Amino acid sequence: MVEPVQAKSKAEMQANKRVKESGGIVEIVTIIVQALLIALVVRTFLFQPFNIPSGSLIPTLEVGDYLFVSKYTYGYSRYSFPWGPNLFSGRVLGSPPKRGDIAVFKWPKDTSIDYIKRVIGLPGDKIRVAEGRLFINGAIVPRRQIGSYRTQDASGKEVEAPYYEETLPGSDPAHPEVGTVTHRIIQIDGDSGYYDNWPRGDDPNKSYEVPPGEFLMMGDNRDNSLDSRNWGPVPFENLVGRAEIIFFSIKTVPGQGEETEPAWQFWRWPWTVRWNRLFQPVR
């Protein structure tokens, strides 16, 4: 009578072991699925990571910067969701961007592509760039030179560009002196091949009137930026979110233009990461 009991006990032990093993696998899969769902919710409704691939926002943002974009600031549109499903039109919740915000948006010419620029023109504004100066609603935007900035022009040539501090008027047209935004820009000489960002032969003094529900976006690297001056204003619906903070920054490869050091080579981080840029707010 003892042997059958022992055999049964061994069988039960093996069965229990299999149950525990299968239960462990199910638990691991459940944890992974939950983590993915949480990440999807955070990315869709709260914050989305974004990296800077070009120098159009130098000196504010540099190639190789990685930042978080708040999704809730401007509310939600179809482009707040992965793949931009046509669930509804317009936006829900949130509020329109303010002048001076740095915003990520879907490029009007191809909404599969993300762009990041600064909000310069609000609905109804008249914007003009002439001889390197920005005019908003007929008034010249004040600026002061604070030094020089070493960068590349449109051809990739190293140049020393004037470095300015510019003060944008507030978003309320009745009180433009309230809520002003001061930021920094660089301006490359027109001989680099671009004049006020217009290829030679086009009108460098063209004015832009921003339509209702749209925004005029520009880069801080004024003469080396493809922006609304080239492809028009951006519909409110296309906005993805507002740039908030830099969480990582990797240097570019010397002599290779906008090519960055491999971020995955963590053992090289001590000399390839721009440590002074980490956790800097985007303004």
XYZ file of N, CA and C in Angstrom:
849
model
N 0.820 -1.220 0.000
C 0.000 0.000 0.000
C 0.851 1.266 0.000
N 2.057 1.110 0.413
C 2.900 2.301 0.518
C 3.364 2.775 -0.854
N 3.727 1.831 -1.744
C 4.296 2.189 -3.043
C 3.333 2.994 -3.912
N 2.019 2.580 -4.034
C 1.087 3.384 -4.837
C 0.954 4.806 -4.329
N 0.943 4.948 -2.983
C 0.833 6.286 -2.408
C 2.031 7.127 -2.800
N 3.220 6.506 -2.745
C 4.431 7.233 -3.124
C 4.394 7.621 -4.604
N 3.933 6.689 -5.451
C 3.834 6.972 -6.886
C 2.863 8.112 -7.152
N 1.732 8.071 -6.432
C 0.735 9.133 -6.593
C 1.297 10.472 -6.150
N 2.050 10.455 -5.083
C 2.637 11.695 -4.585
C 3.611 12.274 -5.596
N 4.395 11.428 -6.235
C 5.333 11.902 -7.250
C 4.583 12.492 -8.444
N 3.505 11.826 -8.857
C 2.711 12.329 -9.982
C 2.102 13.687 -9.664
N 1.589 13.799 -8.428
C 1.006 15.074 -8.017
C 2.057 16.179 -7.990
N 3.242 15.830 -7.524
C 4.318 16.816 -7.459
C 4.706 17.299 -8.854
N 4.778 16.373 -9.809
C 5.116 16.745 -11.177
C 4.022 17.610 -11.807
N 2.754 17.248 -11.512
C 1.630 18.034 -12.032
C 1.642 19.445 -11.451
N 1.886 19.524 -10.152
C 1.945 20.833 -9.501
C 3.082 21.680 -10.067
N 4.203 21.006 -10.365
C 5.347 21.710 -10.927
C 5.001 22.300 -12.290
N 4.288 21.491 -13.123
C 3.898 21.977 -14.443
C 2.933 23.152 -14.337
N 2.018 23.075 -13.378
C 1.061 24.166 -13.165
C 1.783 25.447 -12.763
N 2.768 25.296 -11.864
C 3.524 26.465 -11.418
C 4.321 27.078 -12.563
N 4.920 26.202 -13.394
C 5.701 26.702 -14.523
C 4.816 27.452 -15.514
N 3.658 26.855 -15.840
C 2.741 27.517 -16.771
C 2.180 28.791 -16.169
N 1.927 28.748 -14.853
C 1.434 29.942 -14.175
C 2.461 31.055 -14.189
N 3.742 30.694 -14.064
C 4.807 31.692 -14.110
C 4.902 32.349 -15.469
N 4.756 31.570 -16.531
C 4.805 32.112 -17.890
C 3.635 33.062 -18.127
N 2.446 32.643 -17.690
C 1.256 33.488 -17.836
C 1.444 34.800 -17.087
N 2.024 34.716 -15.907
C 2.245 35.921 -15.102
C 3.212 36.877 -15.800
N 4.276 36.320 -16.383
C 5.251 37.146 -17.097
C 4.598 37.823 -18.301
N 3.823 37.047 -19.080
C 3.139 37.605 -20.250
C 2.164 38.699 -19.828
N 1.444 38.452 -18.727
C 0.486 39.444 -18.217
C 1.187 40.742 -17.845
N 2.330 40.633 -17.177
C 3.088 41.820 -16.773
C 3.558 42.600 -18.000
N 4.044 41.878 -19.014
C 4.521 42.532 -20.238
C 3.382 43.261 -20.945
N 2.222 42.599 -21.051
C 1.065 43.217 -21.707
C 0.618 44.460 -20.943
N 0.581 44.364 -19.614
C 0.182 45.514 -18.801
C 1.156 46.677 -18.977
N 2.450 46.360 -19.007
C 3.461 47.409 -19.183
C 3.307 48.091 -20.539
N 3.039 47.299 -21.579
C 2.851 47.867 -22.914
C 1.610 48.755 -22.974
N 0.545 48.328 -22.313
C -0.682 49.132 -22.297
C -0.468 50.446 -21.561
N 0.249 50.390 -20.436
C 0.543 51.611 -19.680
C 1.390 52.558 -20.520
N 2.421 52.006 -21.199
C 3.283 52.830 -22.058
C 2.476 53.466 -23.186
N 1.528 52.714 -23.758
C 0.698 53.240 -24.847
C -0.186 54.374 -24.355
N -0.763 54.214 -23.172
C -1.623 55.257 -22.605
C -0.813 56.521 -22.323
N 0.375 56.351 -21.706
C 1.230 57.503 -21.400
C 1.638 58.219 -22.681
N 2.043 57.452 -23.691
C 2.494 58.038 -24.955
C 1.354 58.735 -25.696
N 0.149 58.201 -25.598
C -0.987 58.763 -26.327
C -1.567 59.991 -25.645
N -1.659 59.960 -24.314
C -2.393 61.011 -23.609
C -1.528 61.946 -22.767
N -0.301 61.557 -22.423
C 0.498 62.375 -21.513
C 1.777 62.901 -22.158
N 2.765 62.027 -22.339
C 4.057 62.463 -22.867
C 4.547 61.524 -23.960
N 5.187 62.110 -24.961
C 5.767 61.333 -26.051
C 7.212 61.769 -26.259
N 8.153 60.825 -26.367
C 9.544 61.205 -26.642
C 9.715 61.620 -28.093
N 10.663 62.508 -28.323
C 10.920 63.021 -29.669
C 12.390 63.396 -29.745
N 13.030 63.147 -30.876
C 14.433 63.536 -31.016
C 14.591 64.583 -32.113
N 15.649 65.370 -32.027
C 15.891 66.471 -32.952
C 16.834 66.010 -34.057
N 16.328 65.914 -35.309
C 17.151 65.401 -36.401
C 17.875 66.474 -37.214
N 17.497 67.752 -37.031
C 18.095 68.813 -37.847
C 18.399 70.031 -36.986
N 19.124 70.982 -37.581
C 19.545 72.157 -36.831
C 18.655 73.363 -37.002
N 17.406 73.186 -37.389
C 16.535 74.332 -37.668
C 16.146 75.114 -36.417
N 16.305 74.512 -35.230
C 15.962 75.222 -33.995
C 17.196 75.588 -33.172
N 18.387 75.457 -33.768
C 19.585 75.972 -33.112
C 19.409 77.482 -32.916
N 19.747 78.054 -31.776
C 20.500 77.495 -30.660
C 19.654 76.889 -29.545
N 18.318 76.938 -29.674
C 17.462 76.427 -28.597
C 17.567 74.917 -28.473
N 17.430 74.220 -29.592
C 17.542 72.763 -29.622
C 18.621 72.372 -30.619
N 19.437 71.396 -30.240
C 20.537 70.963 -31.091
C 20.288 69.560 -31.616
N 20.908 69.254 -32.752
C 20.820 67.902 -33.304
C 21.343 66.918 -32.258
N 20.572 65.864 -31.997
C 20.958 64.890 -30.987
C 20.254 65.069 -29.658
N 19.449 66.136 -29.520
C 18.644 66.313 -28.305
C 17.451 65.358 -28.341
N 17.124 64.794 -27.185
C 15.926 63.971 -27.018
C 15.060 64.659 -25.970
N 13.781 64.828 -26.272
C 12.927 65.581 -25.350
C 11.559 64.933 -25.198
N 10.871 65.361 -24.148
C 9.499 64.918 -23.927
C 8.547 66.006 -24.405
N 7.490 65.574 -25.084
C 6.449 66.467 -25.587
C 5.164 66.182 -24.821
N 4.556 67.210 -24.236
C 3.293 67.019 -23.519
C 2.150 66.931 -24.520
N 1.361 65.860 -24.436
C 0.265 65.635 -25.387
C -1.021 66.350 -24.960
N -1.170 66.616 -23.680
C -2.426 67.146 -23.148
C -2.535 68.668 -23.271
N -1.408 69.357 -23.475
C -1.407 70.824 -23.459
C -2.358 71.422 -24.487
N -2.321 70.902 -25.712
C -3.171 71.422 -26.783
C -4.412 70.567 -27.004
N -4.687 69.621 -26.118
C -5.822 68.732 -26.316
C -5.471 67.610 -27.277
N -6.489 66.949 -27.812
C -6.267 65.743 -28.606
C -6.991 65.827 -29.951
N -6.299 65.339 -30.967
C -6.879 65.223 -32.304
C -6.592 63.817 -32.810
N -6.967 63.539 -34.033
C -6.698 62.211 -34.598
C -5.201 61.902 -34.585
N -4.371 62.952 -34.658
C -2.923 62.743 -34.710
C -2.307 62.516 -33.332
N -3.140 62.551 -32.294
C -2.649 62.198 -30.962
C -2.495 60.694 -30.815
N -3.127 59.948 -31.700
C -3.136 58.493 -31.620
C -2.174 57.887 -32.636
N -1.630 56.711 -32.326
C -0.737 56.050 -33.287
C -1.414 55.856 -34.638
N -0.683 56.159 -35.693
C -1.131 56.017 -37.084
C -2.237 57.006 -37.481
N -2.630 57.911 -36.595
C -3.579 58.963 -36.947
C -4.899 58.496 -37.507
N -5.592 57.567 -36.837
C -6.869 57.084 -37.376
C -7.900 58.212 -37.448
N -8.725 58.194 -38.475
C -9.707 59.258 -38.676
C -10.937 59.014 -37.800
N -10.736 59.140 -36.472
C -11.814 58.878 -35.518
C -12.749 60.075 -35.379
N -12.176 61.285 -35.470
C -12.986 62.503 -35.353
C -12.181 63.647 -35.954
N -12.837 64.774 -36.183
C -12.159 65.940 -36.744
C -11.981 66.998 -35.662
N -11.032 67.906 -35.884
C -10.785 68.960 -34.912
C -10.044 68.463 -33.690
N -10.225 69.199 -32.557
C -9.551 68.841 -31.309
C -10.553 68.834 -30.171
N -10.245 68.054 -29.141
C -11.060 68.044 -27.930
C -10.157 68.342 -26.741
N -10.696 69.068 -25.775
C -9.968 69.464 -24.572
C -8.771 70.343 -24.936
N -7.987 70.748 -23.956
C -6.800 71.543 -24.223
C -7.110 72.948 -24.695
N -6.072 73.679 -25.096
C -6.216 75.055 -25.562
C -5.213 75.317 -26.679
N -5.436 76.361 -27.492
C -4.515 76.656 -28.603
C -3.124 77.017 -28.088
N -2.108 76.852 -28.920
C -0.747 77.214 -28.507
C -0.598 78.718 -28.358
N 0.376 79.117 -27.569
C 0.702 80.523 -27.406
C 1.909 80.861 -28.277
N 2.004 82.127 -28.615
C 3.161 82.558 -29.389
C 4.441 82.279 -28.596
N 5.407 81.692 -29.267
C 6.667 81.372 -28.605
C 6.789 79.926 -28.187
N 5.665 79.184 -28.159
C 5.733 77.754 -27.843
C 6.566 77.030 -28.896
N 7.291 76.002 -28.468
C 7.939 75.096 -29.413
C 7.064 73.856 -29.490
N 6.528 73.597 -30.674
C 5.514 72.554 -30.831
C 5.927 71.515 -31.866
N 5.529 70.274 -31.593
C 5.668 69.183 -32.561
C 4.343 69.068 -33.302
N 4.412 68.871 -34.612
C 3.193 68.791 -35.413
C 3.415 67.881 -36.613
N 2.310 67.484 -37.212
C 2.361 66.703 -38.444
C 2.521 67.664 -39.626
N 3.502 67.381 -40.458
C 3.774 68.227 -41.618
C 2.547 68.264 -42.528
N 2.048 69.458 -42.863
C 0.841 69.550 -43.705
C 0.968 68.846 -45.053
N 2.186 68.760 -45.593
C 2.379 68.122 -46.901
C 2.366 66.600 -46.818
N 2.693 66.055 -45.654
C 2.734 64.601 -45.459
C 2.606 64.329 -43.968
N 1.413 63.975 -43.520
C 1.151 63.849 -42.084
C 1.803 62.629 -41.441
N 2.544 61.851 -42.211
C 3.303 60.753 -41.608
C 4.631 61.252 -41.044
N 4.958 62.523 -41.313
C 6.236 63.099 -40.891
C 6.006 64.110 -39.775
N 6.798 64.002 -38.700
C 6.739 64.949 -37.587
C 7.738 66.081 -37.805
N 7.317 67.307 -37.496
C 8.193 68.474 -37.520
C 8.149 69.126 -36.145
N 9.172 69.914 -35.834
C 9.168 70.693 -34.597
C 9.675 72.099 -34.917
N 8.880 73.109 -34.565
C 9.226 74.511 -34.828
C 8.650 75.373 -33.702
N 8.947 76.670 -33.785
C 8.400 77.617 -32.811
C 7.167 78.308 -33.393
N 6.143 78.491 -32.562
C 4.926 79.193 -32.978
C 5.229 80.692 -33.041
N 5.139 81.261 -34.240
C 5.405 82.689 -34.434
C 4.123 83.448 -34.752
N 3.313 82.918 -35.663
C 2.093 83.596 -36.082
C 0.844 82.895 -35.588
N -0.077 83.662 -35.002
C -1.365 83.148 -34.530
C -2.446 83.470 -35.562
N -3.618 82.844 -35.468
C -4.689 83.129 -36.430
C -4.985 84.628 -36.533
N -4.994 85.138 -37.760
C -5.263 86.557 -37.986
C -4.029 87.435 -38.033
N -2.877 86.924 -37.605
C -1.641 87.710 -37.616
C -1.146 87.951 -39.037
N -0.451 89.066 -39.203
C 0.270 89.337 -40.444
C 1.762 89.300 -40.127
N 2.465 88.378 -40.768
C 3.877 88.139 -40.491
C 4.709 88.520 -41.710
N 5.834 89.168 -41.449
C 6.736 89.540 -42.539
C 8.173 89.423 -42.053
N 9.043 88.907 -42.915
C 10.477 88.853 -42.629
C 11.179 89.620 -43.729
N 11.892 90.676 -43.353
C 12.569 91.512 -44.344
C 13.937 91.912 -43.828
N 14.962 91.671 -44.648
C 16.334 92.031 -44.315
C 16.733 91.491 -42.945
N 16.306 90.269 -42.695
C 16.702 89.608 -41.460
C 15.876 89.964 -40.242
N 14.894 90.841 -40.371
C 14.082 91.257 -39.223
C 12.663 90.719 -39.343
N 12.110 90.354 -38.200
C 10.760 89.804 -38.118
C 9.774 90.904 -37.743
N 8.671 90.975 -38.500
C 7.599 91.929 -38.219
C 6.324 91.145 -37.925
N 5.630 91.509 -36.849
C 4.349 90.893 -36.500
C 3.300 91.991 -36.419
N 2.292 91.892 -37.279
C 1.218 92.889 -37.348
C 1.768 94.306 -37.526
N 2.772 94.424 -38.384
C 3.332 95.726 -38.726
C 4.408 96.239 -37.793
N 4.574 95.614 -36.640
C 5.568 96.078 -35.661
C 6.810 95.194 -35.710
N 7.968 95.831 -35.722
C 9.209 95.074 -35.736
C 9.425 94.403 -34.379
N 9.861 93.170 -34.394
C 10.106 92.430 -33.155
C 11.482 92.826 -32.627
N 11.553 93.347 -31.401
C 12.847 93.809 -30.873
C 13.812 92.657 -30.614
N 15.081 92.951 -30.821
C 16.117 91.961 -30.539
C 17.412 92.689 -30.194
N 18.332 91.970 -29.549
C 19.653 92.535 -29.264
C 20.696 91.445 -29.453
N 21.829 91.821 -30.023
C 22.883 90.833 -30.252
C 23.614 90.561 -28.947
N 23.817 89.276 -28.656
C 24.477 88.892 -27.407
C 25.778 88.132 -27.659
N 26.183 88.029 -28.921
C 27.426 87.336 -29.225
C 27.372 86.697 -30.593
N 28.145 85.633 -30.754
C 28.162 84.890 -32.013
C 28.056 83.404 -31.716
N 27.637 82.651 -32.710
C 27.382 81.219 -32.538
C 27.986 80.480 -33.722
N 28.809 79.485 -33.440
C 29.445 78.720 -34.516
C 28.521 77.594 -34.951
N 28.188 77.591 -36.244
C 27.257 76.590 -36.752
C 27.555 76.340 -38.232
N 26.625 75.682 -38.928
C 26.783 75.411 -40.352
C 25.716 76.163 -41.145
N 26.080 76.623 -42.344
C 25.086 77.266 -43.196
C 24.376 76.203 -44.028
N 23.556 76.637 -44.995
C 22.753 75.696 -45.773
C 23.602 74.715 -46.573
N 24.850 75.103 -46.903
C 25.722 74.223 -47.684
C 26.560 73.296 -46.816
N 26.452 73.432 -45.483
C 27.237 72.604 -44.574
C 28.557 73.234 -44.173
N 28.814 74.448 -44.635
C 30.056 75.150 -44.318
C 30.007 75.719 -42.903
N 31.125 75.605 -42.162
C 31.213 76.169 -40.819
C 31.228 77.694 -40.905
N 30.334 78.327 -40.145
C 30.254 79.790 -40.150
C 30.081 80.302 -38.724
N 30.426 81.573 -38.547
C 30.221 82.263 -37.280
C 28.984 83.137 -37.455
N 27.873 82.764 -36.820
C 26.605 83.460 -37.034
C 26.302 84.415 -35.883
N 25.759 85.605 -36.187
C 25.314 86.507 -35.119
C 24.261 85.826 -34.242
N 24.347 86.073 -32.950
C 23.542 85.398 -31.934
C 22.693 86.466 -31.258
N 21.351 86.354 -31.386
C 20.462 87.398 -30.888
C 19.504 86.881 -29.815
N 19.080 87.810 -28.977
C 17.987 87.558 -28.045
C 16.783 88.349 -28.557
N 15.711 87.639 -28.878
C 14.534 88.248 -29.503
C 13.346 88.153 -28.554
N 12.538 89.212 -28.507
C 11.372 89.234 -27.620
C 10.091 89.281 -28.446
N 9.354 88.172 -28.443
C 8.095 88.081 -29.179
C 6.971 88.721 -28.379
N 6.017 89.379 -29.051
C 4.874 89.955 -28.333
C 3.977 88.864 -27.768
N 3.145 89.235 -26.798
C 2.220 88.278 -26.206
C 1.159 87.816 -27.194
N 0.372 86.826 -26.773
C -0.615 86.222 -27.668
C -1.904 87.022 -27.785
N -2.134 87.977 -26.877
C -3.342 88.797 -26.924
C -3.069 90.037 -27.775
N -3.693 90.145 -28.961
C -3.409 91.292 -29.840
C -3.774 92.630 -29.211
N -4.718 92.633 -28.270
C -5.110 93.879 -27.611
C -4.062 94.323 -26.592
N -3.287 93.364 -26.078
C -2.257 93.671 -25.080
C -0.985 92.889 -25.401
N -0.306 93.230 -26.489
C 0.883 92.472 -26.895
C 2.040 92.569 -25.917
N 1.970 93.560 -25.021
C 3.050 93.707 -24.045
C 2.927 92.711 -22.888
N 1.790 92.023 -22.815
C 1.561 91.046 -21.741
C 1.902 89.644 -22.247
N 2.682 88.918 -21.472
C 3.021 87.548 -21.855
C 4.054 87.452 -22.951
N 4.973 88.414 -23.006
C 6.027 88.365 -24.019
C 6.934 87.154 -23.784
N 7.552 86.692 -24.853
C 8.441 85.525 -24.785
C 9.800 85.908 -25.353
N 10.834 85.763 -24.536
C 12.193 86.053 -24.981
C 12.916 84.748 -25.284
N 13.480 84.658 -26.463
C 14.214 83.454 -26.852
C 15.400 83.867 -27.704
N 16.214 82.890 -28.087
C 17.441 83.192 -28.822
C 17.379 82.649 -30.246
N 17.942 83.406 -31.160
C 17.973 83.008 -32.569
C 19.380 83.238 -33.116
N 19.673 82.613 -34.246
C 20.888 82.935 -34.977
C 20.493 83.326 -36.390
N 21.331 84.131 -37.017
C 21.041 84.596 -38.372
C 22.295 84.467 -39.211
N 22.217 83.631 -40.247
C 23.346 83.422 -41.141
C 23.266 84.406 -42.294
N 24.402 84.934 -42.699
C 24.454 85.911 -43.788
C 23.764 85.375 -45.032
N 23.074 86.243 -45.743
C 22.352 85.842 -46.941
C 23.232 85.242 -48.020
N 24.528 85.514 -48.005
C 25.426 84.967 -49.016
C 25.569 83.458 -48.911
N 25.038 82.856 -47.841
C 25.147 81.405 -47.693
C 24.257 80.674 -48.691
N 23.424 81.406 -49.413
C 22.562 80.751 -50.404
C 21.091 80.963 -50.113
N 20.786 81.469 -48.935
C 19.402 81.741 -48.562
C 19.306 83.183 -48.063
N 18.199 83.801 -48.349
C 17.955 85.163 -47.883
C 16.597 85.167 -47.211
N 16.604 85.357 -45.892
C 15.361 85.261 -45.127
C 14.665 83.928 -45.386
N 15.466 82.887 -45.610
C 15.007 81.515 -45.810
C 14.356 81.272 -47.162
N 14.394 82.253 -48.057
C 13.828 82.058 -49.395
C 14.960 81.847 -50.382
N 14.937 80.754 -51.176
C 15.968 80.561 -52.191
C 16.031 81.773 -53.111
N 17.215 82.123 -53.518
C 17.381 83.311 -54.362
C 16.497 83.231 -55.607
N 15.886 84.364 -55.953
C 14.968 84.404 -57.086
C 13.530 84.504 -56.619
N 13.247 84.062 -55.359
C 11.907 84.214 -54.798
C 11.821 85.557 -54.072
N 10.637 85.874 -53.577
C 10.415 87.152 -52.912
C 10.841 87.057 -51.454
N 11.932 87.723 -51.054
C 12.393 87.631 -49.673
C 11.582 88.479 -48.707
N 10.746 89.373 -49.228
C 9.993 90.280 -48.368
C 8.506 89.942 -48.324
N 8.176 88.717 -48.647
C 6.777 88.318 -48.704
C 6.122 88.388 -47.325
N 4.862 88.813 -47.302
C 4.090 88.839 -46.060
C 3.167 87.630 -46.012
N 2.818 87.218 -44.796
C 1.963 86.055 -44.607
C 0.825 86.447 -43.677
N -0.398 86.192 -44.099
C -1.547 86.401 -43.219
C -2.033 85.027 -42.778
N -2.024 84.801 -41.472
C -2.331 83.475 -40.938
C -3.844 83.261 -40.936
N -4.333 82.207 -41.597
C -5.779 81.940 -41.651
C -6.336 81.524 -40.284
N -7.652 81.611 -40.101
C -8.276 81.138 -38.857
C -7.979 79.657 -38.623
N -7.718 79.313 -37.368
C -7.485 77.917 -37.013
C -6.142 77.368 -37.447
N -5.224 78.254 -37.875
C -3.902 77.801 -38.306
C -2.815 78.644 -37.641
N -1.569 78.143 -37.719
C -0.451 78.789 -37.037
C 0.775 78.808 -37.945
N 1.526 79.912 -37.877
C 2.735 80.023 -38.674
C 3.926 79.623 -37.806
N 4.687 78.643 -38.284
C 5.793 78.067 -37.521
C 7.123 78.432 -38.174
N 8.120 78.744 -37.336
C 9.447 79.077 -37.850
C 10.521 78.464 -36.960
N 11.707 78.272 -37.544
C 12.846 77.794 -36.779
C 13.614 78.953 -36.172
N 14.345 78.697 -35.081
C 15.183 79.734 -34.475
C 16.455 79.956 -35.291
N 16.838 78.961 -36.075
C 17.947 79.101 -37.020
C 17.348 79.697 -38.292
N 17.041 80.974 -38.228
C 16.139 81.639 -39.166
C 16.468 81.424 -40.642
N 17.734 81.455 -40.989
C 18.088 81.390 -42.406
C 18.509 79.994 -42.844
N 18.280 79.015 -42.006
C 18.619 77.634 -42.359
C 17.518 76.719 -41.840
N 16.277 77.098 -42.135
C 15.122 76.359 -41.632
C 14.033 76.302 -42.696
N 13.596 75.101 -43.024
C 12.429 74.933 -43.888
C 11.202 74.926 -42.987
N 10.358 75.923 -43.126
C 9.233 76.058 -42.203
C 8.024 76.643 -42.924
N 7.131 77.294 -42.178
C 5.885 77.800 -42.768
C 6.122 78.806 -43.885
N 7.299 79.415 -43.926
C 7.604 80.343 -45.017
C 7.750 79.609 -46.343
N 7.975 78.298 -46.257
C 8.129 77.489 -47.467
C 6.872 76.710 -47.812
N 6.224 76.103 -46.777
C 5.089 75.225 -47.073
C 3.787 75.636 -46.399
N 3.736 76.849 -45.851
C 2.470 77.375 -45.365
C 2.197 77.121 -43.890
N 1.098 77.674 -43.386
C 0.741 77.527 -41.974
C 0.297 76.110 -41.636
N 0.226 75.839 -40.335
C -0.101 74.500 -39.838
C -1.485 74.518 -39.186
N -2.412 73.657 -39.617
C -3.729 73.579 -38.975
C -3.608 73.152 -37.512
N -4.485 73.680 -36.674
C -4.504 73.334 -35.247
C -4.604 71.824 -35.055
N -5.362 71.171 -35.926
C -5.563 69.726 -35.825
C -4.252 68.954 -35.947
N -3.264 69.518 -36.656
C -2.005 68.816 -36.905
C -1.049 68.835 -35.720
N -1.322 69.677 -34.722
C -0.413 69.764 -33.585
C -0.431 68.474 -32.774
N 0.761 68.028 -32.384
C 0.910 66.810 -31.579
C 1.099 67.156 -30.108
N 1.907 68.169 -29.813
C 2.130 68.546 -28.425
C 3.198 69.620 -28.302
N 3.445 70.040 -27.061
C 4.420 71.098 -26.778
C 5.696 70.502 -26.198
N 6.839 70.940 -26.701
C 8.128 70.473 -26.181
C 8.316 70.995 -24.761
N 8.714 70.105 -23.845
C 8.789 70.482 -22.436
C 10.201 70.434 -21.863
N 10.896 69.294 -22.003
C 12.182 69.134 -21.326
C 13.088 68.188 -22.110
N 14.388 68.486 -22.098
C 15.387 67.620 -22.728
C 15.788 66.550 -21.715
N 15.607 65.280 -22.061
C 15.978 64.219 -21.118
C 17.268 63.499 -21.511
N 17.759 63.751 -22.732
C 19.003 63.125 -23.173
C 19.541 63.938 -24.341
N 20.863 63.952 -24.500
C 21.459 64.690 -25.615
C 22.792 64.053 -25.983
N 22.952 63.737 -27.259
C 24.168 63.086 -27.746
C 24.841 63.990 -28.779
N 26.150 64.043 -28.760
C 26.890 64.921 -29.661
C 26.824 64.436 -31.110
N 27.084 65.355 -32.024
C 27.199 64.985 -33.436
C 28.622 64.513 -33.717
N 28.769 63.730 -34.776
C 30.088 63.238 -35.176
C 30.857 64.386 -35.830
N 32.053 64.713 -35.354
C 32.817 65.826 -35.938
C 33.023 65.650 -37.443
N 32.715 66.706 -38.201
C 32.916 66.686 -39.638
C 31.875 65.924 -40.428
N 30.819 65.426 -39.753
C 29.793 64.633 -40.436
C 28.433 65.323 -40.453
N 28.422 66.645 -40.342
C 27.164 67.384 -40.419
C 26.221 67.057 -39.275
N 25.029 66.539 -39.613
C 23.997 66.275 -38.603
C 23.969 64.819 -38.148
N 24.994 64.048 -38.483
C 25.069 62.659 -38.017
C 25.494 62.638 -36.550
N 24.748 61.930 -35.713
C 25.044 61.883 -34.283
C 25.841 60.637 -33.911
N 26.489 60.712 -32.753
C 27.178 59.545 -32.212
C 26.136 58.469 -31.897
N 26.497 57.178 -31.993
C 25.535 56.109 -31.678
C 25.120 56.159 -30.202
N 23.850 56.432 -29.953
C 23.371 56.552 -28.572
C 23.418 55.226 -27.826
N 23.374 54.097 -28.537
C 23.353 52.792 -27.882
C 24.722 52.397 -27.332
N 25.774 53.090 -27.722
C 27.115 52.780 -27.207
C 27.303 53.482 -25.861
N 26.662 52.935 -24.841
C 26.619 53.577 -23.527
C 27.994 53.698 -22.885
N 28.930 52.834 -23.259
C 30.261 52.904 -22.664
C 31.036 54.142 -23.130
N 30.521 54.812 -24.180
C 31.154 56.034 -24.677
C 30.438 57.295 -24.188
N 29.386 57.111 -23.410
C 28.602 58.248 -22.939
C 29.410 59.308 -22.189
N 30.418 58.917 -21.394
C 31.142 59.964 -20.650
C 31.651 61.101 -21.529
N 31.983 60.830 -22.796
C 32.475 61.904 -23.672
C 31.583 62.179 -24.886
N 30.521 61.399 -25.103
C 29.628 61.675 -26.240
C 28.300 62.308 -25.818
N 27.945 62.212 -24.545
C 26.699 62.817 -24.059
C 26.949 64.278 -23.689
N 26.011 65.153 -24.043
C 26.077 66.557 -23.628
C 25.430 66.655 -22.247
N 26.201 66.414 -21.224
C 25.652 66.339 -19.871
C 25.030 67.661 -19.424
N 25.550 68.783 -19.928
C 25.030 70.085 -19.500
C 23.642 70.382 -20.058
N 23.166 69.580 -21.020
C 21.852 69.816 -21.609
C 20.757 68.946 -20.989
N 21.155 67.951 -20.209
C 20.167 67.034 -19.638
C 19.244 67.757 -18.658
N 17.949 67.480 -18.786
C 16.897 67.994 -17.905
C 16.745 69.516 -17.980
N 17.135 70.079 -19.132
C 16.924 71.507 -19.356
C 15.526 71.733 -19.928
N 14.757 72.673 -19.380
C 13.437 72.965 -19.957
C 13.579 73.594 -21.333
N 12.603 73.348 -22.197
C 12.618 73.893 -23.556
C 11.847 75.205 -23.561
N 12.537 76.279 -23.885
C 11.902 77.599 -23.887
C 12.221 78.351 -25.185
